[in-house]
PDB file of C-alpha atoms in Angstrom:
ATOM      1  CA  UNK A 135      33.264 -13.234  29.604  1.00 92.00           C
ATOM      2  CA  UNK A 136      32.066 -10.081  30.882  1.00 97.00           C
ATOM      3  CA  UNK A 137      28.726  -8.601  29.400  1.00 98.00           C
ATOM      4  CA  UNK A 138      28.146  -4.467  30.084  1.00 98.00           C
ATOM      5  CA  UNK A 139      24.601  -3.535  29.760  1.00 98.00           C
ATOM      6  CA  UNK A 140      23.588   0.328  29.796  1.00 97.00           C
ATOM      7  CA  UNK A 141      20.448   2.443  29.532  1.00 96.00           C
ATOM      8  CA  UNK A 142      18.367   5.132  30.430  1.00 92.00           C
ATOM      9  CA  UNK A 143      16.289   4.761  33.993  1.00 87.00           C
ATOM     10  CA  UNK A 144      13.310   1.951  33.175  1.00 88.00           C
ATOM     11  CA  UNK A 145      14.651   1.094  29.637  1.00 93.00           C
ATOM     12  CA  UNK A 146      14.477  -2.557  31.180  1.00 94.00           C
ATOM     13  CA  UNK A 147      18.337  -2.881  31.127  1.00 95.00           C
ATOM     14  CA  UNK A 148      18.143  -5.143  34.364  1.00 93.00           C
ATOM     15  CA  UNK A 149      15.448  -7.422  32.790  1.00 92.00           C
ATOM     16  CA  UNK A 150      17.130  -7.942  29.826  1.00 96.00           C
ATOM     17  CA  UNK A 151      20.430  -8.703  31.991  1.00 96.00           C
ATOM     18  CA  UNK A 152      18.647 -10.866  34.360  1.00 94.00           C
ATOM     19  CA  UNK A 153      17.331 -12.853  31.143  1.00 95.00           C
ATOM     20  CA  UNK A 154      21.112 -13.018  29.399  1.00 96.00           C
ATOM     21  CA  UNK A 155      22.299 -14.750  32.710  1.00 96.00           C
ATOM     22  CA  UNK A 156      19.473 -17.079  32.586  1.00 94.00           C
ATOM     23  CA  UNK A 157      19.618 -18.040  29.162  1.00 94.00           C
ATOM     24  CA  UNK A 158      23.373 -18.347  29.894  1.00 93.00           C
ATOM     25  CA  UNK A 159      23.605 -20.764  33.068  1.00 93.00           C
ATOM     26  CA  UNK A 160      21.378 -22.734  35.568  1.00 92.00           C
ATOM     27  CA  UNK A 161      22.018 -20.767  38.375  1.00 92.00           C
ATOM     28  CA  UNK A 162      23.065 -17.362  39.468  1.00 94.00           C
ATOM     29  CA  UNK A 163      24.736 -14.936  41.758  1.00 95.00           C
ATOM     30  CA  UNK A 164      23.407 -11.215  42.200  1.00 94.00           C
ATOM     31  CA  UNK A 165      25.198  -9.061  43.627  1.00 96.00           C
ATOM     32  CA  UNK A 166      22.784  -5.980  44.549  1.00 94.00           C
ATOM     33  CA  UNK A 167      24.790  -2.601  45.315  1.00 94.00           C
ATOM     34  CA  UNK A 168      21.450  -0.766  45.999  1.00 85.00           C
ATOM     35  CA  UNK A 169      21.098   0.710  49.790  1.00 79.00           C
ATOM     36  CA  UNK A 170      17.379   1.208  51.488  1.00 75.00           C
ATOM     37  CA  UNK A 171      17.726   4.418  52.496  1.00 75.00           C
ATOM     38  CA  UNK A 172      13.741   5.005  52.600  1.00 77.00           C
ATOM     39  CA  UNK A 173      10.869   3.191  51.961  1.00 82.00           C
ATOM     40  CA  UNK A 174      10.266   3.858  48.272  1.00 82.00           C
ATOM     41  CA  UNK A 175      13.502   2.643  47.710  1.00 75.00           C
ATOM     42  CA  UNK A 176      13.096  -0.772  50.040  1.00 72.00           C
ATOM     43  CA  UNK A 177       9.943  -1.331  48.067  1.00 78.00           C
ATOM     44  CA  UNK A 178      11.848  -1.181  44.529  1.00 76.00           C
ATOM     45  CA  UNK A 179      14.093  -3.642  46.319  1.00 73.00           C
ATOM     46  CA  UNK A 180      11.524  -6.232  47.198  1.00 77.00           C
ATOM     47  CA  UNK A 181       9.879  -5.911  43.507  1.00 76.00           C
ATOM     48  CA  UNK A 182      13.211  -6.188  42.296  1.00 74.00           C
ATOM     49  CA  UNK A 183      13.952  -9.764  44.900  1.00 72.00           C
ATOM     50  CA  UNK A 184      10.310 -10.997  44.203  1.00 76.00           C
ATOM     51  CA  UNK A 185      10.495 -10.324  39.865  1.00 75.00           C
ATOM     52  CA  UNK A 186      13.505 -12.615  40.414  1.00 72.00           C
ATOM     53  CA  UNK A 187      11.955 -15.697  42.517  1.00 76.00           C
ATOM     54  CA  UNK A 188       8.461 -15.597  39.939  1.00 78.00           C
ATOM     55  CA  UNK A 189      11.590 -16.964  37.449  1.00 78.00           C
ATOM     56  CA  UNK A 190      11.965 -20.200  39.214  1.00 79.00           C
ATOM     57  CA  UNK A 191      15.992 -19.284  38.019  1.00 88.00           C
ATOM     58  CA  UNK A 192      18.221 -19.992  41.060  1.00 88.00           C
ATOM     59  CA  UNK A 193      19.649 -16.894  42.352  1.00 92.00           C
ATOM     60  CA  UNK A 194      21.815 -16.478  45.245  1.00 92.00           C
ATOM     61  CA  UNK A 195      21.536 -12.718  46.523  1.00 91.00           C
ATOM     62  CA  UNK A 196      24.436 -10.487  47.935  1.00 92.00           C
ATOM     63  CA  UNK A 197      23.567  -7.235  48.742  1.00 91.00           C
ATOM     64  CA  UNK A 198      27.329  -5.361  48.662  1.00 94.00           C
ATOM     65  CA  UNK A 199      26.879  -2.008  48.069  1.00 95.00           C
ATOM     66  CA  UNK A 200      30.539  -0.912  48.696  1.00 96.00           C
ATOM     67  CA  UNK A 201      32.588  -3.992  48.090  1.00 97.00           C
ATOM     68  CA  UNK A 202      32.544  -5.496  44.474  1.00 97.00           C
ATOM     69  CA  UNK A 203      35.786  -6.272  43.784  1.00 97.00           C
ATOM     70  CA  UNK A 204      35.779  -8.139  46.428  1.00 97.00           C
ATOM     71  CA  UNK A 205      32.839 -10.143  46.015  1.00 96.00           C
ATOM     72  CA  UNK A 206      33.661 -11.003  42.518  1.00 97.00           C
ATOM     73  CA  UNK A 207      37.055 -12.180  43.737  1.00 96.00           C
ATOM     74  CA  UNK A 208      35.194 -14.232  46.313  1.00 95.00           C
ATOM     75  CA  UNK A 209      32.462 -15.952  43.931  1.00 94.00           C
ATOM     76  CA  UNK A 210      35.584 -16.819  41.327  1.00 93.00           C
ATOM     77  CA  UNK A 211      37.649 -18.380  44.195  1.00 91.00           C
ATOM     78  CA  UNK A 212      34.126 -20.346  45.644  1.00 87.00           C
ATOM     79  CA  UNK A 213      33.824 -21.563  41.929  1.00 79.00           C
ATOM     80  CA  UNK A 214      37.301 -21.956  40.703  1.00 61.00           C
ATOM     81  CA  UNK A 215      37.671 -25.979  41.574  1.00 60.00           C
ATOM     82  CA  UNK A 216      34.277 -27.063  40.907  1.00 62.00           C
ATOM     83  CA  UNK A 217      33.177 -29.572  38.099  1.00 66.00           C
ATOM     84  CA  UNK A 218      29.764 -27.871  38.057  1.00 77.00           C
ATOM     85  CA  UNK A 219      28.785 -25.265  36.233  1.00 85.00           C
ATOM     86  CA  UNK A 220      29.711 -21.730  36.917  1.00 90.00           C
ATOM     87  CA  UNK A 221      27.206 -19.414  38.197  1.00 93.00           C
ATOM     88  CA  UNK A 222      25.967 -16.483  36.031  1.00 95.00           C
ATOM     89  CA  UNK A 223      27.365 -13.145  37.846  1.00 97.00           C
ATOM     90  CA  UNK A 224      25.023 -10.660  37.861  1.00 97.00           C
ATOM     91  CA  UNK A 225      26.110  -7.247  38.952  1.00 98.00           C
ATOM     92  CA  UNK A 226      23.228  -4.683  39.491  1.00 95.00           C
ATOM     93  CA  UNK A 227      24.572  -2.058  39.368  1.00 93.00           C
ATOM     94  CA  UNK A 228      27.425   0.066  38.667  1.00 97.00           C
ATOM     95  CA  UNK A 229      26.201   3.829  38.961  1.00 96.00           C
ATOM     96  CA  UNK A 230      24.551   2.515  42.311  1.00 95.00           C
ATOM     97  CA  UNK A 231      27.689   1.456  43.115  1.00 97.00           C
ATOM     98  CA  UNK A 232      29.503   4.582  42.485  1.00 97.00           C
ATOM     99  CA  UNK A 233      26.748   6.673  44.253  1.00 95.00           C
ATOM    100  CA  UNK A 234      27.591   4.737  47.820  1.00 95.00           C
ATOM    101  CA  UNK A 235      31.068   5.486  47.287  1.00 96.00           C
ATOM    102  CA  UNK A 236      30.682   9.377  46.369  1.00 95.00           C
ATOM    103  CA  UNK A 237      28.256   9.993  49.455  1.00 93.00           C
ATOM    104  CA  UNK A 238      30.630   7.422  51.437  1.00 94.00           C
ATOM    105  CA  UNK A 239      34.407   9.613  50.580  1.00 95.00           C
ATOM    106  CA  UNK A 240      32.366  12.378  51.050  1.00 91.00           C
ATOM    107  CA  UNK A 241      30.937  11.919  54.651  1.00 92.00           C
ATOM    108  CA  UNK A 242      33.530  10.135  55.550  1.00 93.00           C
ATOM    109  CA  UNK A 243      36.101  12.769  53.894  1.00 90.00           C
ATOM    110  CA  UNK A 244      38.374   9.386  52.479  1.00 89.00           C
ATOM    111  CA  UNK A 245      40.313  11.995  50.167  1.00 86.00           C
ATOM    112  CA  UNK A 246      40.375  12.802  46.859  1.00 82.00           C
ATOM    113  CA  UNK A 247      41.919   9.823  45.356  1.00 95.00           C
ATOM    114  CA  UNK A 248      39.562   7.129  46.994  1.00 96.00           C
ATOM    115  CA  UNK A 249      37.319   6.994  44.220  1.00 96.00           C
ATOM    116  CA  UNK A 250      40.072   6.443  41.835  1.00 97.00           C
ATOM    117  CA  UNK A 251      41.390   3.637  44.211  1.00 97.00           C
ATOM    118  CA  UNK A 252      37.849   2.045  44.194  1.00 97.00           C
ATOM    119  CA  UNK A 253      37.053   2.249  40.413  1.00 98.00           C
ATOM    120  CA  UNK A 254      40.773   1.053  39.479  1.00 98.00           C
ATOM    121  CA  UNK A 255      40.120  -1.952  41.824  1.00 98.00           C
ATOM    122  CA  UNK A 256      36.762  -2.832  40.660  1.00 98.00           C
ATOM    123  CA  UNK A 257      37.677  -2.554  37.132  1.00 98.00           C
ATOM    124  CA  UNK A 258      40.804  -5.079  37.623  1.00 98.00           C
ATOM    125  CA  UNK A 259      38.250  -7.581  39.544  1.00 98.00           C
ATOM    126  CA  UNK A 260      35.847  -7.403  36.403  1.00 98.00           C
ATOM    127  CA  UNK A 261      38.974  -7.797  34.038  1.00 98.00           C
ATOM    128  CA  UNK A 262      40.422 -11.347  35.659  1.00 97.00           C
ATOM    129  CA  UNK A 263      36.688 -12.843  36.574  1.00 97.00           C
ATOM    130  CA  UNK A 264      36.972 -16.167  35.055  1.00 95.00           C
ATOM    131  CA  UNK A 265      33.271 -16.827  33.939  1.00 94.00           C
ATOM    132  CA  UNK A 266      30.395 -15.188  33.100  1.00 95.00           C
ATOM    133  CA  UNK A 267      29.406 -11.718  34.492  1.00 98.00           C
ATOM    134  CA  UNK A 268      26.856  -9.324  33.439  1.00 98.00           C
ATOM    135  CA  UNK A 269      27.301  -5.487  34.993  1.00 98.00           C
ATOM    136  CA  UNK A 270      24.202  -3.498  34.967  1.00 98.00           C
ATOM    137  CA  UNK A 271      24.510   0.597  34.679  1.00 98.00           C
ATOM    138  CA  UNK A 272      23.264   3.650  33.740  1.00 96.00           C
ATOM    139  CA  UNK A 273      23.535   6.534  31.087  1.00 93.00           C
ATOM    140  CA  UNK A 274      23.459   9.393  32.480  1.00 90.00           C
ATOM    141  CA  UNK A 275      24.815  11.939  30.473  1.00 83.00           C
ATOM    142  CA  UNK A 276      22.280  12.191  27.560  1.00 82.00           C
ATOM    143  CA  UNK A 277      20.466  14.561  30.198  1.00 78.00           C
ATOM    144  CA  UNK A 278      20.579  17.826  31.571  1.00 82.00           C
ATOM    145  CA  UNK A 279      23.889  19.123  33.028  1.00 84.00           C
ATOM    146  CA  UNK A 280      22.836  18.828  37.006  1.00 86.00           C
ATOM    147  CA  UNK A 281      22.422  21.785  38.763  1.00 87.00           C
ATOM    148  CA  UNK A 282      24.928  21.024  41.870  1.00 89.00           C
ATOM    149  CA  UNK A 283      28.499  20.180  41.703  1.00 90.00           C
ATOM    150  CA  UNK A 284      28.109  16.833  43.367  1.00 88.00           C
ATOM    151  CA  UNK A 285      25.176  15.717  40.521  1.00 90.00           C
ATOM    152  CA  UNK A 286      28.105  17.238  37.947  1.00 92.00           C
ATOM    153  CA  UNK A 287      31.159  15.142  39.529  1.00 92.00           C
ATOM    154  CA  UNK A 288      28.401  11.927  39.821  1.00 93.00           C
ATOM    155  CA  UNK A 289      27.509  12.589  36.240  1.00 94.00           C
ATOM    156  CA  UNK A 290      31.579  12.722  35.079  1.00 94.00           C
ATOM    157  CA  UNK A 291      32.738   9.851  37.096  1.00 96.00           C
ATOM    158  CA  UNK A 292      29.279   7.396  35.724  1.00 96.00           C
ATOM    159  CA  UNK A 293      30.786   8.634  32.133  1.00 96.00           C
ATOM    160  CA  UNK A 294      34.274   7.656  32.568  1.00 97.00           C
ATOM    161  CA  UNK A 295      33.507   4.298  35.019  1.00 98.00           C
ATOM    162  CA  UNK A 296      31.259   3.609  32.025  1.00 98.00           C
ATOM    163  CA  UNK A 297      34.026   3.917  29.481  1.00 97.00           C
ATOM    164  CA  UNK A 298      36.915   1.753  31.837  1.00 98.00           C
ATOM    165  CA  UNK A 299      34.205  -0.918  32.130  1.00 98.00           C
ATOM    166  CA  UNK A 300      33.489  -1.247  28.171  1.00 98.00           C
ATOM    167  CA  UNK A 301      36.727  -1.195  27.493  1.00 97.00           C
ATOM    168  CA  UNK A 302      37.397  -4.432  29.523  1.00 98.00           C
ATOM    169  CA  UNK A 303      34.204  -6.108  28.545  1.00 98.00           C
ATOM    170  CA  UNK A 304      33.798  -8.609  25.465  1.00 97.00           C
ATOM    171  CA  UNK A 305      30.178  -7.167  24.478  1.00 98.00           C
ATOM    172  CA  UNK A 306      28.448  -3.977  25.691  1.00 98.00           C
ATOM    173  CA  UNK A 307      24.316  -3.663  25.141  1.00 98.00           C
ATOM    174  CA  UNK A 308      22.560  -0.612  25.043  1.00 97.00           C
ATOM    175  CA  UNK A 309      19.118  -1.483  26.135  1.00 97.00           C
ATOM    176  CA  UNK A 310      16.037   1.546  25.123  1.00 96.00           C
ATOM    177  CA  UNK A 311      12.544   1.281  25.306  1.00 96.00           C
ATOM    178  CA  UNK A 312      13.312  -2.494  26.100  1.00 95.00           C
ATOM    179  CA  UNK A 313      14.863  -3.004  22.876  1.00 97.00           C
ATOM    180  CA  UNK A 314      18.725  -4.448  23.609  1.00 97.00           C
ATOM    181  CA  UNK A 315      21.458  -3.344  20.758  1.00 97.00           C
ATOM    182  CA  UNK A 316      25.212  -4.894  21.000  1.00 97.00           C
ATOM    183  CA  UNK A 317      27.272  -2.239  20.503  1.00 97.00           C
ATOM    184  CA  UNK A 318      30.915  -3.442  20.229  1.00 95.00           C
ATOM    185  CA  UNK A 319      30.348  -5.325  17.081  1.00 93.00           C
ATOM    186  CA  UNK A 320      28.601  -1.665  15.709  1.00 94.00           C
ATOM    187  CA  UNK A 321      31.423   0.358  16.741  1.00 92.00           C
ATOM    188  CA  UNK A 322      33.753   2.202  14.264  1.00 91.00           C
ATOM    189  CA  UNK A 323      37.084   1.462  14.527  1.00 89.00           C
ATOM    190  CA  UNK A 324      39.795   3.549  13.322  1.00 91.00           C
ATOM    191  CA  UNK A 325      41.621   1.126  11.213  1.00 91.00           C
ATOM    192  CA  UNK A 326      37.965   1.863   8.977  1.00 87.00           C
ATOM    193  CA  UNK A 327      38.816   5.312   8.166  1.00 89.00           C
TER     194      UNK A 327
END
């Protein structure tokens, strides 16, 4: 069952994952897709690791800030013959995600259809997990239209990622001001009109 919960920045989206997958399991994987690329940012990360221990939940960490897919094809295989319990799969988070690979295919000049290739893969992964996995991301086009054409394109490709996800996922949670709402069983449906 995967579980896609949005929100503004600090709308405590991540909290309100972290408590779905405890509420849901005994133990836990997080998979962490955020990069330290200065110290602000490496202190938000150690807030982020110690918030998590204070829980006495057990969480196994991956930090994976390129390779998603992957790892959710690796924690599926690792669980897929156990008796136990399946860990809770936490992914934090999606528009972090997409940020490394932008600033990746763009230093690196991968081409133009990398990003597709990435998204399209991820999305399949999330599709054919087997157990439970909560994706964290953000809204971010309820703001301002960015003033540079890379903030534009990051802006357009968190909307549509956003849109492939939820469409794959069995409930999708809009957290704001703390406050989560599921939004799949609010949603009009055509068949209605």
């Amino acid at each position: 069952m995967a579980i896609l919960v949005t929100g503004g920045a600090r709308s405590g989206k991540s909290s309100f994952a972290e408590q779905y997958a405890i509420r849901s399991s005994n133990h836990g994987v997080y998979i962490a897709t955020c990069q330290s690329y200065d110290e602000e940012m490496a202190d938000r990360i150690m807030k982020h690791q110690k918030d998590r221990k204070v829980t006495g939940f057990v969480w196994k960490t991956c930090e994976e800030p390129y390779e998603a897919a992957e790892m959710l094809d690796k924690v599926a295989s690792e669980t897929g013959d156990k008796r136990d319990e399946p860990p809770a799969l936490l992914l934090d988070c999606l528009t972090l995600w997409l940020t490394n690979w932008m600033l990746r295919i763009e230093c690196e000049r991968l081409g133009e259809d990398r990003l597709e290739q990435e998204m399209s893969k991820l999305v399949a992964a999330i599709e054919r997990y087997p157990h439970k996995l909560i994706i964290v991301t953000n809204e971010v086009g309820d703001g301002i239209v960015p003033e540079y054409s890379l903030g534009r394109a990051f802006r357009d490709e968190a909307g549509r990622l956003n849109q492939r996800v939820a469409a794959v996922c069995d409930r999708v949670f809009l957290v704001t001001a703390g406050i989560p709402v599921e939004l799949k069983s609010l949603a009009f449906r055509w068949e209605q009109l």
